């Protein structure tokens, strides 16, 4: 249904008796009567259970419209937590409330019963003093308070704003916790854009699994999150040096000029980036040597082009530079005109072969 979860009557404040799960110094709570979820822990001064993270009862979109989760009908102890049966309208679902790892509270619907979920959503109360960081790579803001953040991978040229290549359905709050929507589907995070008193997270898929990651120090939140989701290996030392990059290198002479200028000025660059376009056509993986064979005269100095990719690589290597090339997992049937000599604006040379072999999705 278009517009979900617009119009859901979120109840942001927990009420009534609760069921609890203790994992010192943290306590998980779920309201018996309303289905609110809480995670309580020490604040930065160490005061026990002084910092409480609240979540509203979740909402689910069904073919008949949106429905809020409700009262806990029954509960059963499971490893590290509880299995609860909750009322959702006239139906019942089964969910687990567990500590999935040290400092990480997980709420997950494991059985939808007779419901036919289409999308799910959950909200939490927030104030103007709370700020939100994370979400993976974004080009519009560091603090996403007041924004709607979309979780969908885009290869978007030009000014990207919310569109980005590497997204993560996760944020860190300055209140000392993190929220992780454990889903690879498209989702959105409304961080006080629609209403000043709440954030709303929507999963455009019929699942609901979330992880509340506790701190209270933000460094502890990040450490626990990466411990849960995985940590990349440390890149090689050269990756941490300055990178030389331009959206377009229009000639081999320009490449020589850029690399030479860094060396002449004593700037210890370690990487040379060939952004698009460097190929004859997107993405035929063939160096456009009409482009890189061309000379350039810059600041009154003549810089020759290169006779081959090997010569260009040897030049860059002799200047202490590693090479990184822009690549994306598609092969074009047409390419944008970047006013670069030698560029094939039609179908990439390797497209027909890939199509014949069924290589494309």
PDB file of N, CA and C in Angstrom, residues 32-80:
ATOM      1  N   UNK A  32       3.777  -5.933  28.635  1.00  0.00           N
ATOM      2  CA  UNK A  32       2.776  -6.996  28.529  1.00  0.00           C
ATOM      3  C   UNK A  32       1.515  -6.524  27.819  1.00  0.00           C
ATOM      4  N   UNK A  33       1.143  -5.261  28.039  1.00  0.00           N
ATOM      5  CA  UNK A  33      -0.148  -4.782  27.545  1.00  0.00           C
ATOM      6  C   UNK A  33      -0.073  -4.074  26.196  1.00  0.00           C
ATOM      7  N   UNK A  34       1.101  -3.485  25.863  1.00  0.00           N
ATOM      8  CA  UNK A  34       1.183  -2.674  24.643  1.00  0.00           C
ATOM      9  C   UNK A  34       2.211  -3.176  23.628  1.00  0.00           C
ATOM     10  N   UNK A  35       3.183  -3.971  24.068  1.00  0.00           N
ATOM     11  CA  UNK A  35       4.203  -4.452  23.148  1.00  0.00           C
ATOM     12  C   UNK A  35       5.374  -3.516  22.935  1.00  0.00           C
ATOM     13  N   UNK A  36       5.460  -2.442  23.732  1.00  0.00           N
ATOM     14  CA  UNK A  36       6.626  -1.573  23.639  1.00  0.00           C
ATOM     15  C   UNK A  36       7.885  -2.335  24.020  1.00  0.00           C
ATOM     16  N   UNK A  37       9.011  -1.960  23.390  1.00  0.00           N
ATOM     17  CA  UNK A  37      10.299  -2.594  23.644  1.00  0.00           C
ATOM     18  C   UNK A  37      11.228  -1.549  24.244  1.00  0.00           C
ATOM     19  N   UNK A  38      11.989  -1.964  25.267  1.00  0.00           N
ATOM     20  CA  UNK A  38      12.946  -1.066  25.891  1.00  0.00           C
ATOM     21  C   UNK A  38      14.270  -1.789  26.129  1.00  0.00           C
ATOM     22  N   UNK A  39      15.339  -0.998  26.109  1.00  0.00           N
ATOM     23  CA  UNK A  39      16.653  -1.471  26.515  1.00  0.00           C
ATOM     24  C   UNK A  39      17.200  -0.462  27.510  1.00  0.00           C
ATOM     25  N   UNK A  40      17.443  -0.917  28.740  1.00  0.00           N
ATOM     26  CA  UNK A  40      17.927  -0.036  29.800  1.00  0.00           C
ATOM     27  C   UNK A  40      19.345  -0.411  30.169  1.00  0.00           C
ATOM     28  N   UNK A  41      20.172   0.620  30.409  1.00  0.00           N
ATOM     29  CA  UNK A  41      21.554   0.380  30.781  1.00  0.00           C
ATOM     30  C   UNK A  41      22.133   1.568  31.508  1.00  0.00           C
ATOM     31  N   UNK A  42      23.384   1.460  31.938  1.00  0.00           N
ATOM     32  CA  UNK A  42      24.010   2.565  32.670  1.00  0.00           C
ATOM     33  C   UNK A  42      24.282   3.751  31.760  1.00  0.00           C
ATOM     34  N   UNK A  43      24.268   4.944  32.372  1.00  0.00           N
ATOM     35  CA  UNK A  43      24.659   6.126  31.616  1.00  0.00           C
ATOM     36  C   UNK A  43      26.182   6.285  31.698  1.00  0.00           C
ATOM     37  N   UNK A  44      26.693   7.366  31.169  1.00  0.00           N
ATOM     38  CA  UNK A  44      28.145   7.556  31.122  1.00  0.00           C
ATOM     39  C   UNK A  44      28.763   7.682  32.505  1.00  0.00           C
ATOM     40  N   UNK A  45      27.973   8.066  33.501  1.00  0.00           N
ATOM     41  CA  UNK A  45      28.494   8.151  34.868  1.00  0.00           C
ATOM     42  C   UNK A  45      28.408   6.818  35.600  1.00  0.00           C
ATOM     43  N   UNK A  46      27.792   5.800  34.952  1.00  0.00           N
ATOM     44  CA  UNK A  46      27.713   4.479  35.555  1.00  0.00           C
ATOM     45  C   UNK A  46      26.455   4.208  36.341  1.00  0.00           C
ATOM     46  N   UNK A  47      25.514   5.147  36.364  1.00  0.00           N
ATOM     47  CA  UNK A  47      24.270   4.942  37.101  1.00  0.00           C
ATOM     48  C   UNK A  47      23.444   3.854  36.431  1.00  0.00           C
ATOM     49  N   UNK A  48      23.096   2.825  37.177  1.00  0.00           N
ATOM     50  CA  UNK A  48      22.429   1.650  36.617  1.00  0.00           C
ATOM     51  C   UNK A  48      21.069   1.997  36.021  1.00  0.00           C
ATOM     52  N   UNK A  49      20.802   1.477  34.825  1.00  0.00           N
ATOM     53  CA  UNK A  49      19.512   1.588  34.133  1.00  0.00           C
ATOM     54  C   UNK A  49      19.025   3.028  34.010  1.00  0.00           C
ATOM     55  N   UNK A  50      19.973   3.973  33.971  1.00  0.00           N
ATOM     56  CA  UNK A  50      19.598   5.388  33.872  1.00  0.00           C
ATOM     57  C   UNK A  50      19.323   5.805  32.432  1.00  0.00           C
ATOM     58  N   UNK A  51      19.824   5.041  31.477  1.00  0.00           N
ATOM     59  CA  UNK A  51      19.621   5.367  30.065  1.00  0.00           C
ATOM     60  C   UNK A  51      18.695   4.319  29.463  1.00  0.00           C
ATOM     61  N   UNK A  52      17.513   4.741  29.043  1.00  0.00           N
ATOM     62  CA  UNK A  52      16.512   3.811  28.531  1.00  0.00           C
ATOM     63  C   UNK A  52      16.204   4.155  27.075  1.00  0.00           C
ATOM     64  N   UNK A  53      16.381   3.167  26.200  1.00  0.00           N
ATOM     65  CA  UNK A  53      16.055   3.309  24.783  1.00  0.00           C
ATOM     66  C   UNK A  53      14.681   2.705  24.562  1.00  0.00           C
ATOM     67  N   UNK A  54      13.756   3.486  23.986  1.00  0.00           N
ATOM     68  CA  UNK A  54      12.377   3.042  23.783  1.00  0.00           C
ATOM     69  C   UNK A  54      12.098   2.799  22.313  1.00  0.00           C
ATOM     70  N   UNK A  55      11.320   1.770  22.034  1.00  0.00           N
ATOM     71  CA  UNK A  55      10.788   1.533  20.704  1.00  0.00           C
ATOM     72  C   UNK A  55       9.291   1.302  20.812  1.00  0.00           C
ATOM     73  N   UNK A  56       8.557   1.852  19.866  1.00  0.00           N
ATOM     74  CA  UNK A  56       7.116   1.648  19.830  1.00  0.00           C
ATOM     75  C   UNK A  56       6.802   0.204  19.471  1.00  0.00           C
ATOM     76  N   UNK A  57       5.577  -0.258  19.690  1.00  0.00           N
ATOM     77  CA  UNK A  57       5.171  -1.528  19.095  1.00  0.00           C
ATOM     78  C   UNK A  57       5.328  -1.454  17.577  1.00  0.00           C
ATOM     79  N   UNK A  58       5.865  -2.482  16.942  1.00  0.00           N
ATOM     80  CA  UNK A  58       6.033  -2.435  15.486  1.00  0.00           C
ATOM     81  C   UNK A  58       4.691  -2.381  14.766  1.00  0.00           C
ATOM     82  N   UNK A  59       4.777  -2.038  13.486  1.00  0.00           N
ATOM     83  CA  UNK A  59       3.611  -2.052  12.600  1.00  0.00           C
ATOM     84  C   UNK A  59       3.916  -2.942  11.413  1.00  0.00           C
ATOM     85  N   UNK A  60       2.884  -3.596  10.895  1.00  0.00           N
ATOM     86  CA  UNK A  60       3.043  -4.440   9.722  1.00  0.00           C
ATOM     87  C   UNK A  60       1.994  -4.050   8.695  1.00  0.00           C
ATOM     88  N   UNK A  61       2.399  -3.964   7.443  1.00  0.00           N
ATOM     89  CA  UNK A  61       1.457  -3.718   6.354  1.00  0.00           C
ATOM     90  C   UNK A  61       0.992  -5.059   5.809  1.00  0.00           C
ATOM     91  N   UNK A  62      -0.315  -5.271   5.789  1.00  0.00           N
ATOM     92  CA  UNK A  62      -0.921  -6.486   5.255  1.00  0.00           C
ATOM     93  C   UNK A  62      -1.782  -6.115   4.049  1.00  0.00           C
ATOM     94  N   UNK A  63      -2.281  -7.102   3.301  1.00  0.00           N
ATOM     95  CA  UNK A  63      -3.174  -6.778   2.181  1.00  0.00           C
ATOM     96  C   UNK A  63      -4.412  -5.994   2.608  1.00  0.00           C
ATOM     97  N   UNK A  64      -4.759  -6.061   3.901  1.00  0.00           N
ATOM     98  CA  UNK A  64      -5.924  -5.332   4.415  1.00  0.00           C
ATOM     99  C   UNK A  64      -5.563  -3.997   5.049  1.00  0.00           C
ATOM    100  N   UNK A  65      -4.280  -3.634   4.987  1.00  0.00           N
ATOM    101  CA  UNK A  65      -3.865  -2.372   5.572  1.00  0.00           C
ATOM    102  C   UNK A  65      -2.888  -2.565   6.714  1.00  0.00           C
ATOM    103  N   UNK A  66      -2.450  -1.465   7.340  1.00  0.00           N
ATOM    104  CA  UNK A  66      -1.469  -1.548   8.419  1.00  0.00           C
ATOM    105  C   UNK A  66      -2.105  -1.964   9.737  1.00  0.00           C
ATOM    106  N   UNK A  67      -1.327  -2.707  10.546  1.00  0.00           N
ATOM    107  CA  UNK A  67      -1.772  -3.158  11.861  1.00  0.00           C
ATOM    108  C   UNK A  67      -0.619  -3.002  12.839  1.00  0.00           C
ATOM    109  N   UNK A  68      -0.909  -2.507  14.044  1.00  0.00           N
ATOM    110  CA  UNK A  68       0.093  -2.390  15.087  1.00  0.00           C
ATOM    111  C   UNK A  68       0.167  -3.661  15.925  1.00  0.00           C
ATOM    112  N   UNK A  69       1.377  -4.003  16.362  1.00  0.00           N
ATOM    113  CA  UNK A  69       1.527  -5.090  17.321  1.00  0.00           C
ATOM    114  C   UNK A  69       0.900  -4.658  18.642  1.00  0.00           C
ATOM    115  N   UNK A  70       0.482  -5.663  19.423  1.00  0.00           N
ATOM    116  CA  UNK A  70      -0.185  -5.358  20.673  1.00  0.00           C
ATOM    117  C   UNK A  70       0.343  -6.173  21.839  1.00  0.00           C
ATOM    118  N   UNK A  71      -0.583  -6.599  22.696  1.00  0.00           N
ATOM    119  CA  UNK A  71      -0.252  -7.219  23.977  1.00  0.00           C
ATOM    120  C   UNK A  71       0.486  -8.537  23.808  1.00  0.00           C
ATOM    121  N   UNK A  72       1.307  -8.841  24.817  1.00  0.00           N
ATOM    122  CA  UNK A  72       1.967 -10.135  24.895  1.00  0.00           C
ATOM    123  C   UNK A  72       0.977 -11.137  25.496  1.00  0.00           C
ATOM    124  N   UNK A  73       0.650 -12.168  24.731  1.00  0.00           N
ATOM    125  CA  UNK A  73      -0.324 -13.166  25.172  1.00  0.00           C
ATOM    126  C   UNK A  73       0.344 -14.226  26.036  1.00  0.00           C
ATOM    127  N   UNK A  74       1.549 -14.618  25.668  1.00  0.00           N
ATOM    128  CA  UNK A  74       2.275 -15.617  26.448  1.00  0.00           C
ATOM    129  C   UNK A  74       3.761 -15.449  26.180  1.00  0.00           C
ATOM    130  N   UNK A  75       4.576 -16.005  27.066  1.00  0.00           N
ATOM    131  CA  UNK A  75       6.020 -15.934  26.906  1.00  0.00           C
ATOM    132  C   UNK A  75       6.662 -17.224  27.375  1.00  0.00           C
ATOM    133  N   UNK A  76       7.790 -17.566  26.760  1.00  0.00           N
ATOM    134  CA  UNK A  76       8.526 -18.774  27.094  1.00  0.00           C
ATOM    135  C   UNK A  76      10.007 -18.453  27.120  1.00  0.00           C
ATOM    136  N   UNK A  77      10.728 -18.872  28.159  1.00  0.00           N
ATOM    137  CA  UNK A  77      12.174 -18.633  28.179  1.00  0.00           C
ATOM    138  C   UNK A  77      12.873 -19.390  27.048  1.00  0.00           C
ATOM    139  N   UNK A  78      13.828 -18.716  26.400  1.00  0.00           N
ATOM    140  CA  UNK A  78      14.709 -19.335  25.408  1.00  0.00           C
ATOM    141  C   UNK A  78      16.129 -18.908  25.746  1.00  0.00           C
ATOM    142  N   UNK A  79      17.092 -19.455  25.056  1.00  0.00           N
ATOM    143  CA  UNK A  79      18.482 -19.096  25.314  1.00  0.00           C
ATOM    144  C   UNK A  79      18.679 -17.591  25.172  1.00  0.00           C
ATOM    145  N   UNK A  80      19.175 -16.948  26.218  1.00  0.00           N
ATOM    146  CA  UNK A  80      19.504 -15.511  26.240  1.00  0.00           C
ATOM    147  C   UNK A  80      18.299 -14.604  26.121  1.00  0.00           C
TER     148      UNK A  80
END
